[in-house]
Structure formats: C-alpha cells, structure tokens
CSV table of C-alpha atoms in Angstrom, one decimal:
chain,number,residue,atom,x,y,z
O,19,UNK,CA,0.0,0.0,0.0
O,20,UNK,CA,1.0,3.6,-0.3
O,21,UNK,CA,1.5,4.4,3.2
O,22,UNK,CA,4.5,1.4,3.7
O,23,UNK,CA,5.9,3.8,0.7
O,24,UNK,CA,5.5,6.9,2.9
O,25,UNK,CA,9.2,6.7,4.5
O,26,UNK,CA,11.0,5.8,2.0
O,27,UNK,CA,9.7,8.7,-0.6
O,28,UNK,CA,10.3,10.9,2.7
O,29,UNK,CA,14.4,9.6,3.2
O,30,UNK,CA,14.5,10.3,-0.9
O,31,UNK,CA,13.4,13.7,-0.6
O,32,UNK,CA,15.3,14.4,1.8
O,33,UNK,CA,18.5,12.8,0.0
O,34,UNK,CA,17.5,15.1,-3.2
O,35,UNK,CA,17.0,18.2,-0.9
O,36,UNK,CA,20.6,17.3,0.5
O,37,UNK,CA,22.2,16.7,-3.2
O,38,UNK,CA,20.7,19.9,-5.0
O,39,UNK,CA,21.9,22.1,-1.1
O,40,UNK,CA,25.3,20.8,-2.2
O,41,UNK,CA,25.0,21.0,-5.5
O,42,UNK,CA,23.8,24.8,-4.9
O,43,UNK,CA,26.8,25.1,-2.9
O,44,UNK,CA,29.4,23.8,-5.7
O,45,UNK,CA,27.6,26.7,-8.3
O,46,UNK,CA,28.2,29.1,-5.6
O,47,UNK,CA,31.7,28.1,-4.9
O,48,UNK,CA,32.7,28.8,-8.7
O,49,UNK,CA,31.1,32.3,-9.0
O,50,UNK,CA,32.1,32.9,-5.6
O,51,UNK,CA,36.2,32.1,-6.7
O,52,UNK,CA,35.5,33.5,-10.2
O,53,UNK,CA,34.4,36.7,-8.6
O,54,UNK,CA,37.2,36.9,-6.0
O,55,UNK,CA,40.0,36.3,-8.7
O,56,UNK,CA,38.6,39.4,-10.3
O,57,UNK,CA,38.2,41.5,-7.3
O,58,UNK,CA,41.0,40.4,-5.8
O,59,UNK,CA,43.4,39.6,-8.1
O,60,UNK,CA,43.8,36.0,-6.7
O,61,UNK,CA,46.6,33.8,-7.5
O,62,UNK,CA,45.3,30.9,-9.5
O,63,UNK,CA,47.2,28.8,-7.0
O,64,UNK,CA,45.2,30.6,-4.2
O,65,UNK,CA,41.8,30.0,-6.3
O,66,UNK,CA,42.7,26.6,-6.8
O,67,UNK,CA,43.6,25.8,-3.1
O,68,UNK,CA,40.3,27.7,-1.9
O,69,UNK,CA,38.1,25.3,-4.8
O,70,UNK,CA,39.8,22.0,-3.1
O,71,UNK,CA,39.0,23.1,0.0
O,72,UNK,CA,35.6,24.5,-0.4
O,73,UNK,CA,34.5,21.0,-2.4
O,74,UNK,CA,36.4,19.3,0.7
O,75,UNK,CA,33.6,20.7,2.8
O,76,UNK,CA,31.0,20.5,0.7
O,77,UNK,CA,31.1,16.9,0.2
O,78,UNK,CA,31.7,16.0,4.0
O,79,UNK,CA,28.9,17.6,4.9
O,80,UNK,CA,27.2,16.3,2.6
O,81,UNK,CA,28.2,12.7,3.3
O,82,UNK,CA,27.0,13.4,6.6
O,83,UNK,CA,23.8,15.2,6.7
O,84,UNK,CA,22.4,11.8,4.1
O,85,UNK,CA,23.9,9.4,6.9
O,86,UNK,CA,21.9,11.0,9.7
O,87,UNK,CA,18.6,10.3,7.1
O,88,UNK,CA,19.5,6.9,7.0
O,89,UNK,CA,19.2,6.9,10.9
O,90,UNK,CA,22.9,6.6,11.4
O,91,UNK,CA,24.0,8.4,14.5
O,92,UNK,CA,27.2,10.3,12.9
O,93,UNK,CA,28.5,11.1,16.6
O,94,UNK,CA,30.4,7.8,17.1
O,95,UNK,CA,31.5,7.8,13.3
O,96,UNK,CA,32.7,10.7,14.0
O,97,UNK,CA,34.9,9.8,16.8
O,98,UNK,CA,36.0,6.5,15.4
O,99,UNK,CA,37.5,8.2,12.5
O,100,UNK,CA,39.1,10.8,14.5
O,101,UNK,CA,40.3,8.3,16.5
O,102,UNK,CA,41.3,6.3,13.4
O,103,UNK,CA,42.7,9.2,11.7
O,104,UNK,CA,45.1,9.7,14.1
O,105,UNK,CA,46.2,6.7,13.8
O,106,UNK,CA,46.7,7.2,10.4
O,107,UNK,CA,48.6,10.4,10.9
O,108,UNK,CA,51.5,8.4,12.6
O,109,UNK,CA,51.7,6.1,10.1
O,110,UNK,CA,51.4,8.5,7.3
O,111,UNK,CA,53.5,11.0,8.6
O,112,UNK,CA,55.7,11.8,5.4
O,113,UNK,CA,52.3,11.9,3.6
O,114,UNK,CA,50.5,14.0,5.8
O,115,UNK,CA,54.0,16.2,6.4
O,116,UNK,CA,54.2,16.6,2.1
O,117,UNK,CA,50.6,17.5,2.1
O,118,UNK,CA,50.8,20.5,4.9
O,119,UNK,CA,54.4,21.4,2.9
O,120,UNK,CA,51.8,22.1,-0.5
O,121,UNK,CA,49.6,23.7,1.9
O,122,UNK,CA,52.9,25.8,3.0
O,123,UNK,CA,53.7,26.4,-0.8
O,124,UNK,CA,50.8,27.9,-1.8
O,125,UNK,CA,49.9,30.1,1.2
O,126,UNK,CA,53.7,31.6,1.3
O,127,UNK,CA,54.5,31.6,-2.2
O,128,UNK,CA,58.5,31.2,-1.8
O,129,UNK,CA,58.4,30.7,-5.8
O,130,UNK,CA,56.0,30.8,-9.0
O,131,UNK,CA,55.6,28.6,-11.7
O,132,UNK,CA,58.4,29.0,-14.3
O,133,UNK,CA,60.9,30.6,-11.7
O,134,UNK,CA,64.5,29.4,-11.7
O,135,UNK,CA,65.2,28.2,-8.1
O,136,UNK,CA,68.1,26.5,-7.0
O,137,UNK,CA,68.6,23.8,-3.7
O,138,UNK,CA,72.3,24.4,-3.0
O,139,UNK,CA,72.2,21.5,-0.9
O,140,UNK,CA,70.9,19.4,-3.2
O,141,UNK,CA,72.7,20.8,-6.0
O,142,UNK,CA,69.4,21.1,-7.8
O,143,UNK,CA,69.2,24.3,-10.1
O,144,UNK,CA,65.9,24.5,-12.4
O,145,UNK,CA,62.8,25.6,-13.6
O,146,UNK,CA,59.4,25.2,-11.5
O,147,UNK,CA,57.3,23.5,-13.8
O,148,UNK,CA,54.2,22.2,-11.1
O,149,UNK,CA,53.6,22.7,-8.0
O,150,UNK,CA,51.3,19.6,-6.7
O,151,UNK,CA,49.9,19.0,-3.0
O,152,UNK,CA,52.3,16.3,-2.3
O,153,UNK,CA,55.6,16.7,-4.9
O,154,UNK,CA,57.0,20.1,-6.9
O,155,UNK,CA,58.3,19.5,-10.9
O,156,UNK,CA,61.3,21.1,-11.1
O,157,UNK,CA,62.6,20.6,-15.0
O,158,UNK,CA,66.8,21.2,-14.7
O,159,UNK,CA,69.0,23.2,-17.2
O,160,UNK,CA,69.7,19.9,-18.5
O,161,UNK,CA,66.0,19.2,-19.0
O,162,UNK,CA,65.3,16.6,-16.6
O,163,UNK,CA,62.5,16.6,-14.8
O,164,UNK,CA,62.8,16.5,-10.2
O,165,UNK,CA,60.1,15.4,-8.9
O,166,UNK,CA,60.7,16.9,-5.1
O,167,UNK,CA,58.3,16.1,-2.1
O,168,UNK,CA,56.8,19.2,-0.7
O,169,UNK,CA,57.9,18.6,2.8
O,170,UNK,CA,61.6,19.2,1.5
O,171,UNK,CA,61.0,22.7,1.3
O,172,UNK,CA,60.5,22.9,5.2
O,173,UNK,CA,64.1,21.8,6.0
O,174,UNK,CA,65.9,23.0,2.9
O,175,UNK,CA,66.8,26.6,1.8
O,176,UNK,CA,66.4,27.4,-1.4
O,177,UNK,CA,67.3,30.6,-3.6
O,178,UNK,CA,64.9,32.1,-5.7
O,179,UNK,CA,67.3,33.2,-8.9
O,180,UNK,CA,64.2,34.6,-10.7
O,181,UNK,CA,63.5,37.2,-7.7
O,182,UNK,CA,67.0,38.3,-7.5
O,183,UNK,CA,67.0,42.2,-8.0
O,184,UNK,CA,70.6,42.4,-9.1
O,185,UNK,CA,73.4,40.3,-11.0
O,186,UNK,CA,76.8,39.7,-10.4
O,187,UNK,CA,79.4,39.0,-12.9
O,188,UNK,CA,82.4,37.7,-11.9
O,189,UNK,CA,85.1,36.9,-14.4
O,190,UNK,CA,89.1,35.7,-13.8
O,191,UNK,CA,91.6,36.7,-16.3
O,192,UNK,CA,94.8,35.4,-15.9
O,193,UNK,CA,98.2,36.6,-17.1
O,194,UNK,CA,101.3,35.7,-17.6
O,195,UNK,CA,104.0,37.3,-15.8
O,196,UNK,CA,106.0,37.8,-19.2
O,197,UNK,CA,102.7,40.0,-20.7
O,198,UNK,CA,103.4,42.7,-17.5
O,199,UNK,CA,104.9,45.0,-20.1
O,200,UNK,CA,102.0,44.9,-22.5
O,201,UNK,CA,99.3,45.8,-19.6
C-alpha cells in the first residue's frame, strides 16, 4: 500500500534536498572564486587551493547530513574516524608532512611557476614546472624533470634566482707574468 511507501519517498526527498543544497553550494563556490579572482586579483594557485577546499567541505557535509537520514548516529562515526585518523597520521606522517608542505607552498608563495630556483644543498638548479599537494616539478638546465616532495622545502633553503633584483658578474683573467709590459 502507499503508506509502507511513505518513508522511503520521505528519506528520498530528503537525500535530493541534501544533493541539489550541495550542488547549490558547488555553483556558488565557482562564481564565488570567479568573482574573487577578479576582485581580488587571486593567484590561481590561491583560487585553486580555496576550490579543493571548499569541495572538501562540501562533500563532508554532505556525506554526513544523508547518513543522519539513514538513521545513522554520525556522533560515534565521527569519533571513530578521528580516532582512526590519528592513527593514520603516525603512520602516514611523510604523507601527511608533504601535504601541509603544499599547503605551505601555496599560502607563502617562496616561488612561481616557471621561476628558476636553486637547492644548493641538493645541488638542484631549475625551472618550477608544477607545484602539486604532495611533490613540486622542477625541469633542470639539462631538462630533466625532479620530482621533489613538498615537505623538503620545510628543511631545505632554497634561492629564488628569478627574484634576484641584481646580478653579479664575476670573471678571472689570468696573465702571464712575461705579458706585465703589455698591460
């Protein structure tokens, strides 16, 4: 009969009033960012963090609000996966430290795509070609691509040679000391 019907059509409409709240949300989120990057003058790796982010949330709260119309209590989920993504952290420490070194990257901007840097340390001297959440493209001067993980930029220095605001030339002659009369 139709009233053994009644729930389920009243869980689906609540799923599709969930799905077209986030899917109101993602619109937003692009006119939002599109308007910002002309207002502000954004970065596109700024506008491109704040989209990951913003569809981050989106979809988590999302996931959550249609498990609490399934009747799932989302209070112990979510202290099980806190619990479990601690757990997680220590094990995926280099991950997790790569990831917050992106994060890093793009809030401080140390360098731009195509700017020459160079890792003395590393004796690494190139182009940036990417810069990722987990590893940076850096294409050397003899064209091979480095593939560097983020968190490497936390403990190395690096020199920005595309920033510099003056040059120096240094050149050696050498002479003989038989040529002293023709100096």
């Amino acid at each position: 009969s139709f009233s053994d019907w009644m729930p389920a059509v009243a869980s689906f409409r609540k799923i599709a009033v969930i799905v077209c709240v986030a899917w109101i949300c993602f619109r937003w989120k692009a006119k939002a960012l599109l308007l910002s990057d002309k207002k502000f003058s954004l970065k596109p790796q700024m506008s491109d963090l704040a989209s990951k982010i913003l569809t981050l949330a989106i979809l988590f709260i999302a996931g959550l609000s249609i498990l609490q119309v399934f009747g799932l209590d989302i209070m112990p989920l979510l202290t099980i996966s806190s619990i479990g993504a601690a757990a997680l952290g220590f094990a995926a420490k280099d991950a997790i430290a790569n990831f917050y070194g992106g994060l890093v990257l793009h809030l401080s901007h140390p360098f731009s795509l195509q700017d020459q840097i160079e890792l003395p340390h590393m004796q690494i001297q190139g182009h940036v070609e990417k810069i990722g959440w987990y590893f940076t493209t850096v294409r050397t001067l003899q064209k091979q691509p480095v593939y560097l993980p983020n968190a490497l930029f936390a403990t190395e220095y690096l020199t920005n040679l595309s920033r510099m605001t003056h040059r120096r030339i240094e050149e050696k002659l050498s002479l003989r000391f038989e040529d002293a009369d023709k100096i």
